[in-house]
Coordinates of C-alpha atoms and ligand atoms in Angstrom, one line a residue:
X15 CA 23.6 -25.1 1.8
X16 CA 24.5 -27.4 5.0
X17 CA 25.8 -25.4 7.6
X18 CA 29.0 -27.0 8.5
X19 CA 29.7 -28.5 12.8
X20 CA 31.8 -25.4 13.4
X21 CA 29.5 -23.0 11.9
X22 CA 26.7 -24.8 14.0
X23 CA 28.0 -24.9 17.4
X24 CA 29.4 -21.3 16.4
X25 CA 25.1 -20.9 16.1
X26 CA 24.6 -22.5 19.5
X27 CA 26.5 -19.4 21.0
X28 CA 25.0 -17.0 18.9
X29 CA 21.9 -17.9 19.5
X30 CA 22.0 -18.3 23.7
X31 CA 18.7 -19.4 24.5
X32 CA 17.3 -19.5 21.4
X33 CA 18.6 -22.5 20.7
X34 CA 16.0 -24.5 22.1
X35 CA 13.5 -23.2 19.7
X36 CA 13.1 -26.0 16.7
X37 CA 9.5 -25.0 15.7
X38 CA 9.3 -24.7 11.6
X39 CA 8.7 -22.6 9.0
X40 CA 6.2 -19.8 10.0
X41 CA 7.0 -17.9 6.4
X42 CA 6.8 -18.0 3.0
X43 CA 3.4 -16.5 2.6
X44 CA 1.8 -15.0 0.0
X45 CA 0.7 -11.3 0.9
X46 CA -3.2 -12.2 0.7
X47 CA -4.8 -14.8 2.1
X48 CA -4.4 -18.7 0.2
X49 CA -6.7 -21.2 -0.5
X50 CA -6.2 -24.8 1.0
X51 CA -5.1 -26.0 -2.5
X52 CA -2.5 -23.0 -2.8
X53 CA -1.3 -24.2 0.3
X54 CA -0.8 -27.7 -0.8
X55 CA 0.9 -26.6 -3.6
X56 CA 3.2 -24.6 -1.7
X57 CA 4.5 -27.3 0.3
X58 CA 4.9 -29.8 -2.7
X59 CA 7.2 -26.7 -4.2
X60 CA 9.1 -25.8 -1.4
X61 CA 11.3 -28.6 -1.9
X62 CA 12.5 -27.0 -4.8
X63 CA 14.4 -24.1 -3.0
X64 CA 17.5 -22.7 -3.1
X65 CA 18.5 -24.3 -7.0
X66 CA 20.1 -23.0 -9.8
X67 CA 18.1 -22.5 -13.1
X68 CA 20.2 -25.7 -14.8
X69 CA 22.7 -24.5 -18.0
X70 CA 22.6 -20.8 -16.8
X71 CA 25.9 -19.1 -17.2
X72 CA 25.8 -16.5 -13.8
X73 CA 28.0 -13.4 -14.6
X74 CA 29.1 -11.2 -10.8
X75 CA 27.6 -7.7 -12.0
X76 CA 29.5 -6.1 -8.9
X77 CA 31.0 -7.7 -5.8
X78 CA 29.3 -8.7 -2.9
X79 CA 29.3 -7.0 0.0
X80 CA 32.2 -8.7 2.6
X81 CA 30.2 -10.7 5.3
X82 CA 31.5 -11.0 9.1
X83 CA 30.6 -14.5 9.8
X84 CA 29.5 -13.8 13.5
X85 CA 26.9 -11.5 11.6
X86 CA 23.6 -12.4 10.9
X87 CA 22.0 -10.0 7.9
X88 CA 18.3 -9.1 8.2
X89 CA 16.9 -7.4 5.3
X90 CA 13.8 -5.5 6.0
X91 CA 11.2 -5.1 3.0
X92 CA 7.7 -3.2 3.3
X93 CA 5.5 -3.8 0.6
X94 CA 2.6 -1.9 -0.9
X95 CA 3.6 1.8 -0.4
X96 CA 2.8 4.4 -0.1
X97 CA 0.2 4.0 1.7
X98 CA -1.5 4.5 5.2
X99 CA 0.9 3.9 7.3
X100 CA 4.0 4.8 5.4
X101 CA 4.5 7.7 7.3
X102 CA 4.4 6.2 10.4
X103 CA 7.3 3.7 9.2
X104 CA 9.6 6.7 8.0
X105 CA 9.5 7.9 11.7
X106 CA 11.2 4.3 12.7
X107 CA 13.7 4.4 9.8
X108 CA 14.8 8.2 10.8
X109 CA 14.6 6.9 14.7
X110 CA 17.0 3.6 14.4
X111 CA 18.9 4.7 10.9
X112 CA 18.0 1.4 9.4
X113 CA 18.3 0.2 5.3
X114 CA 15.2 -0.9 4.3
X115 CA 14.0 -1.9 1.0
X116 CA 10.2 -0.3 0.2
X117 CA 8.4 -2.2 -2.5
X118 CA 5.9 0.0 -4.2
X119 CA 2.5 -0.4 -6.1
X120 CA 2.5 2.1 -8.9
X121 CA -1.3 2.9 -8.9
X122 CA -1.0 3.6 -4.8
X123 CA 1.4 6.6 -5.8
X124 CA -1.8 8.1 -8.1
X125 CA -4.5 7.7 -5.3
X126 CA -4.2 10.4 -3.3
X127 CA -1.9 13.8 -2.5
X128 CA -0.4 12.5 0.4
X129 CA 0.5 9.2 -1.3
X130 CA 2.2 11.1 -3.9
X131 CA 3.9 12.9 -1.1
X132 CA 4.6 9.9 1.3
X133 CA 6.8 8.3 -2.3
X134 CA 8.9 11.6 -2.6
X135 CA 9.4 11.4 1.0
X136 CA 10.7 7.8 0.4
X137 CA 12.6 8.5 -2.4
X138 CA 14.5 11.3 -0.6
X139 CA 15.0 9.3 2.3
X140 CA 19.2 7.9 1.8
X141 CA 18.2 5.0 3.8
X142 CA 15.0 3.9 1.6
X143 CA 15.8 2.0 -1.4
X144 CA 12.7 1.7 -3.8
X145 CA 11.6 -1.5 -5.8
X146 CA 9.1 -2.3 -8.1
X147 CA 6.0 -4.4 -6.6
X148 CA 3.9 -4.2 -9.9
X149 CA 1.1 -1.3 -11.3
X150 CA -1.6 -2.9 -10.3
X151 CA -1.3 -5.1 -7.3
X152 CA -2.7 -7.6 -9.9
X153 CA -5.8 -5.8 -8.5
X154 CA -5.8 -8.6 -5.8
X155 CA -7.0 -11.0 -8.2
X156 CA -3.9 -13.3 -8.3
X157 CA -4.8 -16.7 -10.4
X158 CA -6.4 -14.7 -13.3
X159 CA -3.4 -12.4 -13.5
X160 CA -0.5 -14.3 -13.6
X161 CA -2.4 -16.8 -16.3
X162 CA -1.8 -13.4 -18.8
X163 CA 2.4 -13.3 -18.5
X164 CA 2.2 -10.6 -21.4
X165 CA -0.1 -8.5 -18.8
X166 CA 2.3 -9.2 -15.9
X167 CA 5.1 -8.2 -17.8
X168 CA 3.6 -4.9 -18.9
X169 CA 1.9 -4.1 -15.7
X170 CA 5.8 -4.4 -13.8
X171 CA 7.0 -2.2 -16.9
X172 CA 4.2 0.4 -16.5
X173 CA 5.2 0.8 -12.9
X174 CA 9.1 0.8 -13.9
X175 CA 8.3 3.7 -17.0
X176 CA 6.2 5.7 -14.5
X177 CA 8.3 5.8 -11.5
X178 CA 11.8 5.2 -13.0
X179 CA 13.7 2.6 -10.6
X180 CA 17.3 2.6 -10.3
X181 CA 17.2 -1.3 -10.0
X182 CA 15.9 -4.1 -11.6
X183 CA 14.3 -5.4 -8.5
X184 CA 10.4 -6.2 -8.2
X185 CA 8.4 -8.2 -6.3
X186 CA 5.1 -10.2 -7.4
X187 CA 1.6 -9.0 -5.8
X188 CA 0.1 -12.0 -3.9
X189 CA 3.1 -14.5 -4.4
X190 CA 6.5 -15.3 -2.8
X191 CA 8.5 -15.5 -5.7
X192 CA 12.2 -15.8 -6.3
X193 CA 14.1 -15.7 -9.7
X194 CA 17.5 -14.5 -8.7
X195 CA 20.6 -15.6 -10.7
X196 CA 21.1 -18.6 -8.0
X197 CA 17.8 -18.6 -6.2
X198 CA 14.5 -20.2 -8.4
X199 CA 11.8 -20.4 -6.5
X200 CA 7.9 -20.4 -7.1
X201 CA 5.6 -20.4 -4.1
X202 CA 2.4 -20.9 -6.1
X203 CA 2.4 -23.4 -9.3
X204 CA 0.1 -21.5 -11.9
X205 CA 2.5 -18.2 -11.5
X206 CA 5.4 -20.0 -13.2
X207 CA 5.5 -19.2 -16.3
X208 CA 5.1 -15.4 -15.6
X209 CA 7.9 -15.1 -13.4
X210 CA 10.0 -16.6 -16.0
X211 CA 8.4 -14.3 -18.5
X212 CA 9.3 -11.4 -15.7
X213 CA 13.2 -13.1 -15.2
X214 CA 13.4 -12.9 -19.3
X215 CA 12.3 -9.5 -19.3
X216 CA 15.4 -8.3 -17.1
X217 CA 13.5 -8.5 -13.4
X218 CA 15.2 -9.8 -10.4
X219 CA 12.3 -11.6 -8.5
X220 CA 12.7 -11.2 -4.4
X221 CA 10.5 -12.9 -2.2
X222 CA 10.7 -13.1 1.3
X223 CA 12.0 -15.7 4.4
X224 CA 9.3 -14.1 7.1
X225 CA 6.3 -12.3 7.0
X226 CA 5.0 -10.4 9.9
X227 CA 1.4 -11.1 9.2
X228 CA -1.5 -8.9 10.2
X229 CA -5.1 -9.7 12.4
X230 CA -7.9 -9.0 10.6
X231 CA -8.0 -5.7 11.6
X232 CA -4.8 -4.6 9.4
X233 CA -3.1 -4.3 13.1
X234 CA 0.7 -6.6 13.3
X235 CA -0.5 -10.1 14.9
X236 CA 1.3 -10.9 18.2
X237 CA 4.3 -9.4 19.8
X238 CA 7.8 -8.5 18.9
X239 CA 8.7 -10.9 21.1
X240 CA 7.5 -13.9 18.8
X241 CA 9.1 -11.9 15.9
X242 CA 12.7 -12.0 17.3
X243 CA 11.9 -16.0 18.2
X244 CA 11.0 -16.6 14.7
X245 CA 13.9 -15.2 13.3
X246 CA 16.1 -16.8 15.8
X247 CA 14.7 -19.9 14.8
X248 CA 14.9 -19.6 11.1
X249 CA 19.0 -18.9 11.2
X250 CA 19.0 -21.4 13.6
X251 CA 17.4 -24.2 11.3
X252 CA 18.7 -23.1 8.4
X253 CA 15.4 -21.9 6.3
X254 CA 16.7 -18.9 4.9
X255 CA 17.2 -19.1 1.4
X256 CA 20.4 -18.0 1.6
X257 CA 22.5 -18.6 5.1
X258 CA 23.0 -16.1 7.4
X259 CA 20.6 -13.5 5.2
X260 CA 16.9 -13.5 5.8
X261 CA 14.6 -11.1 4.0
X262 CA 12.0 -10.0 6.5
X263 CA 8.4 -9.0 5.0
X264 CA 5.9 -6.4 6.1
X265 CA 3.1 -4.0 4.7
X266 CA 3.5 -0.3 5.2
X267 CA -0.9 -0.7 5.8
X268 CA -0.1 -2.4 9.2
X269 CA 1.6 0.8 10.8
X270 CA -1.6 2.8 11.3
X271 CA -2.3 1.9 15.0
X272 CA -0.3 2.7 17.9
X273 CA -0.1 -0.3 19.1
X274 CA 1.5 -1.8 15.8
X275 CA 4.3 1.2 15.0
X276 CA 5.2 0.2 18.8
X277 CA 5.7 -3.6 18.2
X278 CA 7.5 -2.8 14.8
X279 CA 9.8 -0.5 17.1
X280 CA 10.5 -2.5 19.8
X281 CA 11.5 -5.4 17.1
X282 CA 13.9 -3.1 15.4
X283 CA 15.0 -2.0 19.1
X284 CA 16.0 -5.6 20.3
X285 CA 17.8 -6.4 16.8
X286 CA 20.2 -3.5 16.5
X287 CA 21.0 -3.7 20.2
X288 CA 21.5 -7.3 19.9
X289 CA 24.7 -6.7 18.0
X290 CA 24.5 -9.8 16.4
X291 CA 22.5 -8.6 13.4
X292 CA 22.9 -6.0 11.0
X293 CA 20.3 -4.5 8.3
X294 CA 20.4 -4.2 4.7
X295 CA 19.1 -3.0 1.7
X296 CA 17.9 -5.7 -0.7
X297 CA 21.0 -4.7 -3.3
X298 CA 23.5 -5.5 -1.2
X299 CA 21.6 -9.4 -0.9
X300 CA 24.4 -11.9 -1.8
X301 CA 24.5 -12.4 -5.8
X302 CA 21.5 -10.4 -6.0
X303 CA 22.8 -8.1 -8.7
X304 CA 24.3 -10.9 -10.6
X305 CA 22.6 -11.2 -14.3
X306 CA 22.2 -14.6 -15.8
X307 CA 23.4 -14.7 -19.7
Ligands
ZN14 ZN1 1.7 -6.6 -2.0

């Protein structure tokens, strides 16, 4: 998906002085920590983004949302709520009146009261749209559970049956994952064949285009500044998976500090007053609710 000369040099303007940014690819990466050899294997697969699963027959299940072409679409995701932190990151939703898409780990809703109250707070919330991030969180041991696709399947469906989704949207613990009805995409070799098995069972895998990783101290790593270059440069060299949308990634666990909820505003501040971006909830993705027969 080649961005034509016009649509480019319509880029150039959009971008101002961002277009002198042609650093690469500081996404697509899993939520944990990878090994050397996962990394490896991530590159090798990378090259297979952004392709169709070959003899599928794609079926629109509801219209896409009209795009303005001068529009860039950011579509902010927080993973592993509730959790510390969570309430922190409804403050910034009610503030700025953004979409967001919250991507919660069944089990987190069971360990405490104010868990339990931080997901009905969520769910109440118009501009919150939940999504299913597994039970377990694999328990954070990522090869051994995706080797058991029958597990992986029941642990999403245990989530699903527990907190009732509206959607059919879920995203894997530890891996950036796509199975879409136009986007197949495995970050990670050995969790394949359970993200088929999840695809078969009626799941629409979402993975992410940027992560905004934390230090080791759970706190968000550099400045909002570097955020809004990163995503300049990713529209700019094309590396979303789908042009003109890119699905932003962060954790719900990294808003505890001060100093973090402040970067995470201050990011959210500089987009929306940029006017040249516009936020989203992960259902109105292109194709995303398409169904593949
Ligand atoms: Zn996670």
């Amino acid at each position: 998906m080649k961005k034509t000369f016009a649509e480019k040099s319509n880029l150039l303007v959009f971008l101002g002085t961002a277009a002198l940014i042609t650093t690469a690819v500081f996404f697509l990466k899993s939520c944990n920590k990878k090994s050397e050899k996962e990394q490896v294997q991530h590159s090798k697969e990378n090259n297979s983004e952004k392709t169709t699963p070959k003899a599928a027959k794609v079926i629109s299940a509801k219209p896409d949302v009209p795009d303005d072409p001068n529009k860039r679409y950011i579509y902010l995701t927080f993973d592993d709520g509730p959790n510390k932190g969570t309430e922190n990151l409804l403050k910034i939703i009610n503030k700025y009146q953004i979409p967001v898409t919250s991507f919660i780990v069944g089990k987190h809703v069971y360990d405490s009261k104010t868990q339990a109250k931080n997901l009905k707070e969520l769910e109440n919330n118009e501009l919150v749209e939940l999504a299913n991030h597994s039970y377990s969180h694999a328990l954070n041991h990522y090869f051994e559970f995706y080797k058991n696709s029958e597990n992986v399947v029941r642990d999403f469906d245990r989530a699903k049956d527990s907190l009732k989704f509206k959607n059919r949207f879920a995203r894997t613990p530890g891996r950036n994952i796509w199975r879409t009805a136009n986007i197949n995409n495995t970050d990670i070799k050995s969790s394949k064949f359970a993200s088929d098995e999840l695809q078969r069972a009626g799941y629409v895998l979402v993975g992410w285009d940027l992560e905004w990783k934390p230090t080791n101290t759970m706190k968000l790593k550099g400045s909002y500044k570097d955020m809004t270059k990163r995503i300049d440069s990713i529209f700019f060299n094309d590396l979303e998976k789908t042009s003109r949308h890119l699905v932003f990634l962060t954790h719900d666990q990294y808003l505890q500090d001060d100093d973090s909820v402040r970067e995470l505003d201050l990011l959210i501040s500089d987009l929306q007053n940029s006017n040249r971006f516009e936020f989203r909830k992960i259902s109105d993705y292109p194709k995303i609710n398409d169904i593949l027969k």
